[in-house]
């Protein structure tokens, strides 16, 4: 292998390593920032809807449905109610199409959904239910109808007691597609950059090494 080829390969190896480090850093920074932004949107919506649920308890004109007690069995749980039957608050009537909102009782049974169907339940792990009963928020990612979802569950407390669990979810599909597009675009751009850099490096190394090549050729002639 000639010195010129070695020099060119070394230059391109350093460039490829630099691009790989930069690409990974950019990917993880973007993934974290978009995830935080998604969490912020979900939290903002949950604050508004949670406030509307709290208002039901304080407003004498509203009758809030009584959920089953935590020791109720699944068979005793009532059929879920549609949003319009649960509350006429604007926050329930103007939920963003990108958001999925569900309300559970303290046992984790679905009690309120858009169409009042049991098929609309969102996943909630046993660890999540235990955290909510301890009046702690819970985040989890889970597939819903083969679509990845980020699900936020928060306890709704009345009189120091867990009465409802509010779930707000958004699909992760848009974020995943953006990250996949970024990764593919950066990979193609990196390959093209390395190929162009190889050609430039080959010409550049030829110019730099030309005096050494002439000296070597002269020494061979003399020898």
PDB file of C-alpha atoms in Angstrom:
ATOM      1  CA  UNK A   1       0.000   0.000   0.000  1.00  0.00           C
ATOM      2  CA  UNK A   2       1.450   3.340  -1.068  1.00  0.00           C
ATOM      3  CA  UNK A   3       2.081   6.210   1.322  1.00  0.00           C
ATOM      4  CA  UNK A   4      -0.394   8.317  -0.617  1.00  0.00           C
ATOM      5  CA  UNK A   5      -3.201   5.772  -0.156  1.00  0.00           C
ATOM      6  CA  UNK A   6      -2.367   5.331   3.525  1.00  0.00           C
ATOM      7  CA  UNK A   7      -2.454   9.082   4.077  1.00  0.00           C
ATOM      8  CA  UNK A   8      -5.827   9.369   2.307  1.00  0.00           C
ATOM      9  CA  UNK A   9      -7.353   6.471   4.238  1.00  0.00           C
ATOM     10  CA  UNK A  10      -6.126   7.878   7.552  1.00  0.00           C
ATOM     11  CA  UNK A  11      -7.620  11.264   6.742  1.00  0.00           C
ATOM     12  CA  UNK A  12     -10.985   9.706   5.845  1.00  0.00           C
ATOM     13  CA  UNK A  13     -10.984   7.482   8.942  1.00  0.00           C
ATOM     14  CA  UNK A  14     -10.560  10.557  11.148  1.00  0.00           C
ATOM     15  CA  UNK A  15     -13.339  12.328   9.233  1.00  0.00           C
ATOM     16  CA  UNK A  16     -15.687   9.327   9.523  1.00  0.00           C
ATOM     17  CA  UNK A  17     -15.060   9.057  13.264  1.00  0.00           C
ATOM     18  CA  UNK A  18     -15.746  12.775  13.715  1.00  0.00           C
ATOM     19  CA  UNK A  19     -18.987  12.550  11.727  1.00  0.00           C
ATOM     20  CA  UNK A  20     -20.105   9.485  13.712  1.00  0.00           C
ATOM     21  CA  UNK A  21     -19.541  11.221  17.059  1.00  0.00           C
ATOM     22  CA  UNK A  22     -21.290  14.375  15.865  1.00  0.00           C
ATOM     23  CA  UNK A  23     -24.207  12.408  14.405  1.00  0.00           C
ATOM     24  CA  UNK A  24     -24.776  10.383  17.569  1.00  0.00           C
ATOM     25  CA  UNK A  25     -24.609  13.500  19.733  1.00  0.00           C
ATOM     26  CA  UNK A  26     -27.070  15.325  17.467  1.00  0.00           C
ATOM     27  CA  UNK A  27     -29.434  12.329  17.430  1.00  0.00           C
ATOM     28  CA  UNK A  28     -29.541  11.945  21.207  1.00  0.00           C
ATOM     29  CA  UNK A  29     -29.890  15.695  21.819  1.00  0.00           C
ATOM     30  CA  UNK A  30     -32.768  15.929  19.360  1.00  0.00           C
ATOM     31  CA  UNK A  31     -34.415  12.774  20.766  1.00  0.00           C
ATOM     32  CA  UNK A  32     -34.226  14.142  24.295  1.00  0.00           C
ATOM     33  CA  UNK A  33     -35.472  17.605  23.345  1.00  0.00           C
ATOM     34  CA  UNK A  34     -38.463  16.294  21.353  1.00  0.00           C
ATOM     35  CA  UNK A  35     -39.319  13.866  24.148  1.00  0.00           C
ATOM     36  CA  UNK A  36     -39.228  16.681  26.712  1.00  0.00           C
ATOM     37  CA  UNK A  37     -41.390  18.847  24.460  1.00  0.00           C
ATOM     38  CA  UNK A  38     -43.905  16.015  24.109  1.00  0.00           C
ATOM     39  CA  UNK A  39     -43.954  15.545  27.879  1.00  0.00           C
ATOM     40  CA  UNK A  40     -44.519  19.287  28.322  1.00  0.00           C
ATOM     41  CA  UNK A  41     -47.519  19.245  25.965  1.00  0.00           C
ATOM     42  CA  UNK A  42     -49.022  16.259  27.773  1.00  0.00           C
ATOM     43  CA  UNK A  43     -48.493  17.865  31.182  1.00  0.00           C
ATOM     44  CA  UNK A  44     -50.108  21.095  30.011  1.00  0.00           C
ATOM     45  CA  UNK A  45     -53.192  19.231  28.783  1.00  0.00           C
ATOM     46  CA  UNK A  46     -53.409  17.123  31.923  1.00  0.00           C
ATOM     47  CA  UNK A  47     -53.326  20.265  34.073  1.00  0.00           C
ATOM     48  CA  UNK A  48     -56.290  21.741  32.207  1.00  0.00           C
ATOM     49  CA  UNK A  49     -58.358  18.543  32.188  1.00  0.00           C
ATOM     50  CA  UNK A  50     -57.421  17.686  35.779  1.00  0.00           C
ATOM     51  CA  UNK A  51     -58.542  21.147  36.845  1.00  0.00           C
ATOM     52  CA  UNK A  52     -61.898  20.570  35.150  1.00  0.00           C
ATOM     53  CA  UNK A  53     -62.348  17.301  37.026  1.00  0.00           C
ATOM     54  CA  UNK A  54     -61.481  19.008  40.305  1.00  0.00           C
ATOM     55  CA  UNK A  55     -64.018  21.714  39.500  1.00  0.00           C
ATOM     56  CA  UNK A  56     -66.758  19.083  39.240  1.00  0.00           C
ATOM     57  CA  UNK A  57     -66.351  18.332  42.933  1.00  0.00           C
ATOM     58  CA  UNK A  58     -66.512  22.010  43.912  1.00  0.00           C
ATOM     59  CA  UNK A  59     -69.317  23.113  41.582  1.00  0.00           C
ATOM     60  CA  UNK A  60     -72.735  22.414  43.131  1.00  0.00           C
ATOM     61  CA  UNK A  61     -74.309  22.534  39.676  1.00  0.00           C
ATOM     62  CA  UNK A  62     -72.365  19.500  38.537  1.00  0.00           C
ATOM     63  CA  UNK A  63     -72.928  15.961  39.741  1.00  0.00           C
ATOM     64  CA  UNK A  64     -69.760  13.958  39.618  1.00  0.00           C
ATOM     65  CA  UNK A  65     -70.210  10.210  39.162  1.00  0.00           C
ATOM     66  CA  UNK A  66     -69.069   8.116  42.095  1.00  0.00           C
ATOM     67  CA  UNK A  67     -66.426   5.598  41.002  1.00  0.00           C
ATOM     68  CA  UNK A  68     -66.274   2.119  42.540  1.00  0.00           C
ATOM     69  CA  UNK A  69     -64.259   1.669  45.695  1.00  0.00           C
ATOM     70  CA  UNK A  70     -60.693   0.337  45.288  1.00  0.00           C
ATOM     71  CA  UNK A  71     -61.725  -3.123  46.427  1.00  0.00           C
ATOM     72  CA  UNK A  72     -64.441  -3.461  43.756  1.00  0.00           C
ATOM     73  CA  UNK A  73     -64.038  -6.373  41.398  1.00  0.00           C
ATOM     74  CA  UNK A  74     -63.755  -5.946  37.659  1.00  0.00           C
ATOM     75  CA  UNK A  75     -67.245  -7.393  37.156  1.00  0.00           C
ATOM     76  CA  UNK A  76     -68.775  -4.712  39.396  1.00  0.00           C
ATOM     77  CA  UNK A  77     -67.184  -1.816  37.510  1.00  0.00           C
ATOM     78  CA  UNK A  78     -69.740   0.333  35.638  1.00  0.00           C
ATOM     79  CA  UNK A  79     -69.708   0.710  31.886  1.00  0.00           C
ATOM     80  CA  UNK A  80     -67.546   3.682  30.808  1.00  0.00           C
ATOM     81  CA  UNK A  81     -69.289   6.982  30.176  1.00  0.00           C
ATOM     82  CA  UNK A  82     -68.758   9.197  27.113  1.00  0.00           C
ATOM     83  CA  UNK A  83     -67.138  12.589  27.715  1.00  0.00           C
ATOM     84  CA  UNK A  84     -70.355  14.512  27.103  1.00  0.00           C
ATOM     85  CA  UNK A  85     -72.168  12.541  29.823  1.00  0.00           C
ATOM     86  CA  UNK A  86     -69.335  12.995  32.317  1.00  0.00           C
ATOM     87  CA  UNK A  87     -68.908  16.760  32.020  1.00  0.00           C
ATOM     88  CA  UNK A  88     -69.919  19.678  29.857  1.00  0.00           C
ATOM     89  CA  UNK A  89     -66.687  21.559  30.617  1.00  0.00           C
ATOM     90  CA  UNK A  90     -65.023  23.058  27.516  1.00  0.00           C
ATOM     91  CA  UNK A  91     -61.799  21.172  28.254  1.00  0.00           C
ATOM     92  CA  UNK A  92     -63.657  17.903  27.648  1.00  0.00           C
ATOM     93  CA  UNK A  93     -65.407  19.149  24.532  1.00  0.00           C
ATOM     94  CA  UNK A  94     -62.292  20.512  22.801  1.00  0.00           C
ATOM     95  CA  UNK A  95     -59.668  17.837  23.365  1.00  0.00           C
ATOM     96  CA  UNK A  96     -56.920  17.893  20.739  1.00  0.00           C
ATOM     97  CA  UNK A  97     -57.205  15.198  18.091  1.00  0.00           C
ATOM     98  CA  UNK A  98     -53.594  14.230  18.778  1.00  0.00           C
ATOM     99  CA  UNK A  99     -54.310  13.485  22.431  1.00  0.00           C
ATOM    100  CA  UNK A 100     -55.938  10.430  23.949  1.00  0.00           C
ATOM    101  CA  UNK A 101     -57.678  11.093  27.263  1.00  0.00           C
ATOM    102  CA  UNK A 102     -59.106   8.476  29.610  1.00  0.00           C
ATOM    103  CA  UNK A 103     -60.380   8.572  33.198  1.00  0.00           C
ATOM    104  CA  UNK A 104     -60.079   5.559  35.492  1.00  0.00           C
ATOM    105  CA  UNK A 105     -61.335   4.878  39.001  1.00  0.00           C
ATOM    106  CA  UNK A 106     -59.027   4.178  41.931  1.00  0.00           C
ATOM    107  CA  UNK A 107     -58.959   0.484  40.992  1.00  0.00           C
ATOM    108  CA  UNK A 108     -57.746   1.212  37.473  1.00  0.00           C
ATOM    109  CA  UNK A 109     -61.106   0.521  35.795  1.00  0.00           C
ATOM    110  CA  UNK A 110     -62.035   2.680  32.816  1.00  0.00           C
ATOM    111  CA  UNK A 111     -64.964   4.973  33.720  1.00  0.00           C
ATOM    112  CA  UNK A 112     -64.804   7.752  31.087  1.00  0.00           C
ATOM    113  CA  UNK A 113     -63.759   7.536  27.418  1.00  0.00           C
ATOM    114  CA  UNK A 114     -64.719   9.381  24.205  1.00  0.00           C
ATOM    115  CA  UNK A 115     -67.409   6.902  23.139  1.00  0.00           C
ATOM    116  CA  UNK A 116     -67.952   5.076  26.420  1.00  0.00           C
ATOM    117  CA  UNK A 117     -66.431   1.794  25.256  1.00  0.00           C
ATOM    118  CA  UNK A 118     -64.279  -0.661  27.198  1.00  0.00           C
ATOM    119  CA  UNK A 119     -62.193  -1.189  24.049  1.00  0.00           C
ATOM    120  CA  UNK A 120     -60.810   2.339  24.458  1.00  0.00           C
ATOM    121  CA  UNK A 121     -58.809   1.567  27.616  1.00  0.00           C
ATOM    122  CA  UNK A 122     -55.137   2.583  27.757  1.00  0.00           C
ATOM    123  CA  UNK A 123     -52.474   0.345  29.322  1.00  0.00           C
ATOM    124  CA  UNK A 124     -51.578   0.866  32.969  1.00  0.00           C
ATOM    125  CA  UNK A 125     -48.981  -1.400  34.544  1.00  0.00           C
ATOM    126  CA  UNK A 126     -49.338  -2.778  38.097  1.00  0.00           C
ATOM    127  CA  UNK A 127     -46.345  -0.681  39.140  1.00  0.00           C
ATOM    128  CA  UNK A 128     -48.062   2.392  37.710  1.00  0.00           C
ATOM    129  CA  UNK A 129     -51.315   1.672  39.559  1.00  0.00           C
ATOM    130  CA  UNK A 130     -49.385   1.222  42.792  1.00  0.00           C
ATOM    131  CA  UNK A 131     -47.606   4.568  42.278  1.00  0.00           C
ATOM    132  CA  UNK A 132     -50.900   6.329  41.558  1.00  0.00           C
ATOM    133  CA  UNK A 133     -52.506   4.878  44.677  1.00  0.00           C
ATOM    134  CA  UNK A 134     -49.564   6.404  46.519  1.00  0.00           C
ATOM    135  CA  UNK A 135     -50.610   9.705  44.850  1.00  0.00           C
ATOM    136  CA  UNK A 136     -47.603   9.866  42.525  1.00  0.00           C
ATOM    137  CA  UNK A 137     -47.612  10.611  38.803  1.00  0.00           C
ATOM    138  CA  UNK A 138     -46.644   7.859  36.383  1.00  0.00           C
ATOM    139  CA  UNK A 139     -45.094   7.876  32.908  1.00  0.00           C
ATOM    140  CA  UNK A 140     -44.887   4.855  30.654  1.00  0.00           C
ATOM    141  CA  UNK A 141     -44.516   4.023  26.979  1.00  0.00           C
ATOM    142  CA  UNK A 142     -46.676   1.205  25.658  1.00  0.00           C
ATOM    143  CA  UNK A 143     -48.136   0.081  22.323  1.00  0.00           C
ATOM    144  CA  UNK A 144     -51.793   0.862  21.663  1.00  0.00           C
ATOM    145  CA  UNK A 145     -53.247  -0.793  18.554  1.00  0.00           C
ATOM    146  CA  UNK A 146     -49.658  -1.502  17.419  1.00  0.00           C
ATOM    147  CA  UNK A 147     -48.785   2.191  17.747  1.00  0.00           C
ATOM    148  CA  UNK A 148     -46.219   3.362  20.326  1.00  0.00           C
ATOM    149  CA  UNK A 149     -47.701   5.751  22.858  1.00  0.00           C
ATOM    150  CA  UNK A 150     -46.351   7.927  25.644  1.00  0.00           C
ATOM    151  CA  UNK A 151     -48.902   7.700  28.467  1.00  0.00           C
ATOM    152  CA  UNK A 152     -49.039  10.035  31.457  1.00  0.00           C
ATOM    153  CA  UNK A 153     -51.218   9.056  34.417  1.00  0.00           C
ATOM    154  CA  UNK A 154     -51.909  11.440  37.291  1.00  0.00           C
ATOM    155  CA  UNK A 155     -53.983  10.955  40.441  1.00  0.00           C
ATOM    156  CA  UNK A 156     -57.074  13.093  40.990  1.00  0.00           C
ATOM    157  CA  UNK A 157     -57.398  13.615  44.745  1.00  0.00           C
ATOM    158  CA  UNK A 158     -60.603  14.591  46.545  1.00  0.00           C
ATOM    159  CA  UNK A 159     -60.351  15.155  50.283  1.00  0.00           C
ATOM    160  CA  UNK A 160     -56.927  13.507  50.460  1.00  0.00           C
ATOM    161  CA  UNK A 161     -58.265  10.344  48.809  1.00  0.00           C
ATOM    162  CA  UNK A 162     -57.611   8.979  45.322  1.00  0.00           C
ATOM    163  CA  UNK A 163     -60.886   9.184  43.398  1.00  0.00           C
ATOM    164  CA  UNK A 164     -59.863   9.221  39.758  1.00  0.00           C
ATOM    165  CA  UNK A 165     -56.854   8.502  37.564  1.00  0.00           C
ATOM    166  CA  UNK A 166     -56.459  10.804  34.571  1.00  0.00           C
ATOM    167  CA  UNK A 167     -54.562   9.388  31.599  1.00  0.00           C
ATOM    168  CA  UNK A 168     -53.324  11.602  28.768  1.00  0.00           C
ATOM    169  CA  UNK A 169     -51.412   9.979  25.911  1.00  0.00           C
ATOM    170  CA  UNK A 170     -49.869  10.991  22.629  1.00  0.00           C
ATOM    171  CA  UNK A 171     -48.412   8.807  19.882  1.00  0.00           C
ATOM    172  CA  UNK A 172     -44.650   8.566  19.560  1.00  0.00           C
ATOM    173  CA  UNK A 173     -44.931   7.847  15.839  1.00  0.00           C
ATOM    174  CA  UNK A 174     -44.242  11.422  14.743  1.00  0.00           C
ATOM    175  CA  UNK A 175     -41.159  11.693  16.953  1.00  0.00           C
ATOM    176  CA  UNK A 176     -39.846   8.299  15.823  1.00  0.00           C
ATOM    177  CA  UNK A 177     -40.331   9.168  12.165  1.00  0.00           C
ATOM    178  CA  UNK A 178     -38.527  12.480  12.614  1.00  0.00           C
ATOM    179  CA  UNK A 179     -35.587  10.742  14.271  1.00  0.00           C
ATOM    180  CA  UNK A 180     -35.505   8.031  11.596  1.00  0.00           C
ATOM    181  CA  UNK A 181     -35.524  10.712   8.870  1.00  0.00           C
ATOM    182  CA  UNK A 182     -32.715  12.566  10.632  1.00  0.00           C
ATOM    183  CA  UNK A 183     -30.641   9.387  10.976  1.00  0.00           C
ATOM    184  CA  UNK A 184     -31.149   8.395   7.324  1.00  0.00           C
ATOM    185  CA  UNK A 185     -30.441  11.900   6.041  1.00  0.00           C
ATOM    186  CA  UNK A 186     -27.305  12.238   8.134  1.00  0.00           C
ATOM    187  CA  UNK A 187     -26.087   8.772   7.062  1.00  0.00           C
ATOM    188  CA  UNK A 188     -26.489   9.550   3.363  1.00  0.00           C
ATOM    189  CA  UNK A 189     -24.874  12.974   3.779  1.00  0.00           C
ATOM    190  CA  UNK A 190     -21.968  11.413   5.704  1.00  0.00           C
ATOM    191  CA  UNK A 191     -21.348   8.778   3.019  1.00  0.00           C
ATOM    192  CA  UNK A 192     -21.352  11.421   0.284  1.00  0.00           C
ATOM    193  CA  UNK A 193     -19.061  13.647   2.372  1.00  0.00           C
ATOM    194  CA  UNK A 194     -16.585  10.808   2.919  1.00  0.00           C
ATOM    195  CA  UNK A 195     -16.556   9.923  -0.788  1.00  0.00           C
ATOM    196  CA  UNK A 196     -15.938  13.548  -1.755  1.00  0.00           C
ATOM    197  CA  UNK A 197     -13.322  13.882   0.979  1.00  0.00           C
ATOM    198  CA  UNK A 198     -11.598  10.740  -0.290  1.00  0.00           C
ATOM    199  CA  UNK A 199     -11.225  12.279  -3.749  1.00  0.00           C
ATOM    200  CA  UNK A 200     -10.041  15.596  -2.362  1.00  0.00           C
ATOM    201  CA  UNK A 201      -7.699  13.853   0.065  1.00  0.00           C
ATOM    202  CA  UNK A 202      -6.251  11.751  -2.744  1.00  0.00           C
ATOM    203  CA  UNK A 203      -5.469  14.861  -4.817  1.00  0.00           C
ATOM    204  CA  UNK A 204      -4.235  16.802  -1.778  1.00  0.00           C
ATOM    205  CA  UNK A 205      -1.956  13.996  -0.632  1.00  0.00           C
ATOM    206  CA  UNK A 206      -0.579  13.740  -4.174  1.00  0.00           C
ATOM    207  CA  UNK A 207       0.396  17.418  -4.103  1.00  0.00           C
ATOM    208  CA  UNK A 208       1.967  17.147  -0.634  1.00  0.00           C
ATOM    209  CA  UNK A 209       3.843  13.951  -1.363  1.00  0.00           C
ATOM    210  CA  UNK A 210       5.035  14.944  -4.865  1.00  0.00           C
ATOM    211  CA  UNK A 211       8.443  16.268  -3.618  1.00  0.00           C
ATOM    212  CA  UNK A 212       8.995  13.035  -1.704  1.00  0.00           C
ATOM    213  CA  UNK A 213       7.978  11.021  -4.768  1.00  0.00           C
ATOM    214  CA  UNK A 214      10.444  12.919  -6.957  1.00  0.00           C
ATOM    215  CA  UNK A 215      13.185  12.495  -4.341  1.00  0.00           C
ATOM    216  CA  UNK A 216      12.494   8.795  -4.109  1.00  0.00           C
ATOM    217  CA  UNK A 217      12.480   8.450  -7.892  1.00  0.00           C
ATOM    218  CA  UNK A 218      15.799  10.353  -8.124  1.00  0.00           C
ATOM    219  CA  UNK A 219      17.362   8.133  -5.463  1.00  0.00           C
ATOM    220  CA  UNK A 220      16.217   5.067  -7.365  1.00  0.00           C
ATOM    221  CA  UNK A 221      17.774   6.398 -10.567  1.00  0.00           C
ATOM    222  CA  UNK A 222      21.035   7.163  -8.805  1.00  0.00           C
ATOM    223  CA  UNK A 223      20.991   3.740  -7.185  1.00  0.00           C
TER     224      UNK A 223
END
